[in-house]
Amino acid sequence: MPKYSIVVPFHNEEDNVTTLYDRLKAVMEHIGETFELVFVDDGSRDRTYRLLEEIAAVDSRVLVIKLRRNFGQTSALAAGFDHAQGDFILAMDGDLQHSPDEIPNFLGKLEEGYDVVSGWRAQRGDNFVMRRIPSRIANWLMATLSGVNIHDFGTTFKAYRREVIHNIPLYGEMHRFIPALASWYGASICEIPISNPSRQFGKSHYGISRTFRVFFDLLTIRFLLKYMTRPLHFFGTIGAISSFLGGALAAWLLVLKLVTSQHVMDMHGPLFVVAGVLILAGVQMIGIGLLGELQVRHFHTASHRAPYAVDRIVRLRSEESLLQ
């Protein structure tokens, strides 16, 4: 079993595959511990998979996972984490904007006892208006809402203990919230500065649209962190307040009817409708909360379902395994 696993998702990175492999191999061999390189092809349409297959054919330490289509970065990372065998798992991008030379810094922090080590792009070279300002706002909001005091949630360059990352279900675009989710499980987290060199080959797959999606994800992560195991506390509170207000309004209209003999629908028709809507909405919110509680129970008892589909897995068997 390898001590370290390096997980790298690729999507149309044919110009960077070979260079990144050579640099990763040199760094990990210099460290001197057993390791594996887990390369995930996330539905590339260029020669990325062919190059990865050629690398796996000559190096038994390389595991290549080919997904059936482009599932997205979070799902590609989930595939890599699920198949990684190392005690310590490090994830990074495949576009050479994460330097393999910084890997020893991450692994050193894990050896010190931290559960999650997150990279921090302190000096970013991105466009100031389109990338850096939205990123700073999003990271500040993430830190405030999640209670995890780190500067950079967006970078993939992070390292984890195996038992921590395997406890975190990944889907959608949740990879950027791994530190926040890990903190919910009581993980110790630290942050180290990393370089952020400009992309030399290929085209970036991210744009300003991703920034807007982050704000919706923030609402999700806030809800998950506070009400993940007790959704009825959230929906039930709203439902109870709504039902109480509707009931109080209906009671006032009833008293008004009995005391003054007014025609409620003629004199206070809109208020009567509002009272009915509030009561009905409150009952529905409580019902949603109860359904959420059933989902939580199902989550803790159901089998794990992967958010990706693997087409094939390629790994060269080492001479030692052939002799056994």
PDB file of N, CA and C in Angstrom, residues 11 23 40 50 65 78 86 91 110 112 124 141 147 173 183 190 205 216 255 259-260 279 284 292 301 324:
ATOM      1  N   HIS A  11      -8.933  17.489 -17.909  1.00  0.00           N
ATOM      2  CA  HIS A  11      -9.962  17.685 -18.927  1.00  0.00           C
ATOM      3  C   HIS A  11      -9.354  18.501 -20.059  1.00  0.00           C
ATOM      4  N   ARG A  23       7.351  15.909 -13.676  1.00  0.00           N
ATOM      5  CA  ARG A  23       7.652  16.719 -12.493  1.00  0.00           C
ATOM      6  C   ARG A  23       7.145  16.048 -11.216  1.00  0.00           C
ATOM      7  N   VAL A  40      -7.186  11.147 -13.353  1.00  0.00           N
ATOM      8  CA  VAL A  40      -8.580  10.968 -13.748  1.00  0.00           C
ATOM      9  C   VAL A  40      -8.852  11.772 -15.014  1.00  0.00           C
ATOM     10  N   ARG A  50      -5.149   9.208 -24.105  1.00  0.00           N
ATOM     11  CA  ARG A  50      -4.140   8.389 -24.782  1.00  0.00           C
ATOM     12  C   ARG A  50      -2.777   8.568 -24.132  1.00  0.00           C
ATOM     13  N   ILE A  65      -7.928   6.618 -14.427  1.00  0.00           N
ATOM     14  CA  ILE A  65      -9.363   6.392 -14.376  1.00  0.00           C
ATOM     15  C   ILE A  65     -10.016   7.217 -15.482  1.00  0.00           C
ATOM     16  N   ALA A  78     -13.827  13.044  -6.781  1.00  0.00           N
ATOM     17  CA  ALA A  78     -14.448  11.965  -6.012  1.00  0.00           C
ATOM     18  C   ALA A  78     -14.004  10.610  -6.540  1.00  0.00           C
ATOM     19  N   GLY A  86      -3.550   5.557  -0.720  1.00  0.00           N
ATOM     20  CA  GLY A  86      -2.565   6.094   0.205  1.00  0.00           C
ATOM     21  C   GLY A  86      -3.164   6.532   1.533  1.00  0.00           C
ATOM     22  N   ALA A  91      -4.552  16.488  -3.659  1.00  0.00           N
ATOM     23  CA  ALA A  91      -5.240  16.785  -4.912  1.00  0.00           C
ATOM     24  C   ALA A  91      -4.687  18.065  -5.513  1.00  0.00           C
ATOM     25  N   LEU A 110       0.840  17.516   7.021  1.00  0.00           N
ATOM     26  CA  LEU A 110       0.086  16.316   7.389  1.00  0.00           C
ATOM     27  C   LEU A 110       0.863  15.490   8.407  1.00  0.00           C
ATOM     28  N   GLU A 112       2.794  16.618  10.582  1.00  0.00           N
ATOM     29  CA  GLU A 112       2.727  17.315  11.869  1.00  0.00           C
ATOM     30  C   GLU A 112       1.447  16.971  12.637  1.00  0.00           C
ATOM     31  N   ARG A 124      -1.999  36.255  -6.518  1.00  0.00           N
ATOM     32  CA  ARG A 124      -2.641  35.739  -7.716  1.00  0.00           C
ATOM     33  C   ARG A 124      -2.335  36.618  -8.920  1.00  0.00           C
ATOM     34  N   LEU A 141     -17.049  35.410   2.248  1.00  0.00           N
ATOM     35  CA  LEU A 141     -18.364  34.909   2.609  1.00  0.00           C
ATOM     36  C   LEU A 141     -18.291  33.454   3.076  1.00  0.00           C
ATOM     37  N   GLY A 147     -17.386  29.377   9.202  1.00  0.00           N
ATOM     38  CA  GLY A 147     -16.623  29.423  10.443  1.00  0.00           C
ATOM     39  C   GLY A 147     -15.225  28.868  10.315  1.00  0.00           C
ATOM     40  N   GLU A 173     -20.729  20.786  -7.037  1.00  0.00           N
ATOM     41  CA  GLU A 173     -19.457  21.514  -7.074  1.00  0.00           C
ATOM     42  C   GLU A 173     -18.937  21.733  -5.652  1.00  0.00           C
ATOM     43  N   SER A 183     -14.465  20.382   8.693  1.00  0.00           N
ATOM     44  CA  SER A 183     -14.533  20.980  10.029  1.00  0.00           C
ATOM     45  C   SER A 183     -15.764  20.497  10.774  1.00  0.00           C
ATOM     46  N   CYS A 190      -5.205  23.571   8.419  1.00  0.00           N
ATOM     47  CA  CYS A 190      -4.231  24.659   8.338  1.00  0.00           C
ATOM     48  C   CYS A 190      -4.099  25.094   6.888  1.00  0.00           C
ATOM     49  N   HIS A 205     -10.801  26.513 -18.061  1.00  0.00           N
ATOM     50  CA  HIS A 205     -12.184  26.043 -18.133  1.00  0.00           C
ATOM     51  C   HIS A 205     -13.112  26.834 -17.215  1.00  0.00           C
ATOM     52  N   PHE A 216     -24.717  30.584  -4.784  1.00  0.00           N
ATOM     53  CA  PHE A 216     -25.776  29.626  -4.505  1.00  0.00           C
ATOM     54  C   PHE A 216     -25.240  28.457  -3.679  1.00  0.00           C
ATOM     55  N   VAL A 255     -63.357  36.184  15.924  1.00  0.00           N
ATOM     56  CA  VAL A 255     -63.867  37.014  17.023  1.00  0.00           C
ATOM     57  C   VAL A 255     -64.620  38.215  16.466  1.00  0.00           C
ATOM     58  N   VAL A 259     -68.480  38.943  17.367  1.00  0.00           N
ATOM     59  CA  VAL A 259     -68.787  40.125  18.178  1.00  0.00           C
ATOM     60  C   VAL A 259     -69.579  41.156  17.397  1.00  0.00           C
ATOM     61  N   THR A 260     -69.192  41.401  16.159  1.00  0.00           N
ATOM     62  CA  THR A 260     -69.809  42.487  15.382  1.00  0.00           C
ATOM     63  C   THR A 260     -70.785  41.984  14.318  1.00  0.00           C
ATOM     64  N   ILE A 279     -51.528  29.508   7.008  1.00  0.00           N
ATOM     65  CA  ILE A 279     -51.728  28.212   7.665  1.00  0.00           C
ATOM     66  C   ILE A 279     -51.314  27.067   6.743  1.00  0.00           C
ATOM     67  N   GLN A 284     -47.248  22.921   5.085  1.00  0.00           N
ATOM     68  CA  GLN A 284     -46.368  22.400   4.044  1.00  0.00           C
ATOM     69  C   GLN A 284     -44.902  22.450   4.470  1.00  0.00           C
ATOM     70  N   GLY A 292     -37.451  15.846   5.117  1.00  0.00           N
ATOM     71  CA  GLY A 292     -36.011  16.008   5.263  1.00  0.00           C
ATOM     72  C   GLY A 292     -35.438  15.091   6.329  1.00  0.00           C
ATOM     73  N   THR A 301     -28.262   5.301   6.435  1.00  0.00           N
ATOM     74  CA  THR A 301     -28.440   3.852   6.337  1.00  0.00           C
ATOM     75  C   THR A 301     -28.233   3.317   4.930  1.00  0.00           C
ATOM     76  N   GLN A 324       4.086 -12.604  -6.542  1.00  0.00           N
ATOM     77  CA  GLN A 324       3.347 -13.073  -5.372  1.00  0.00           C
ATOM     78  C   GLN A 324       2.328 -14.148  -5.763  1.00  0.00           C
TER      79      GLN A 324
END
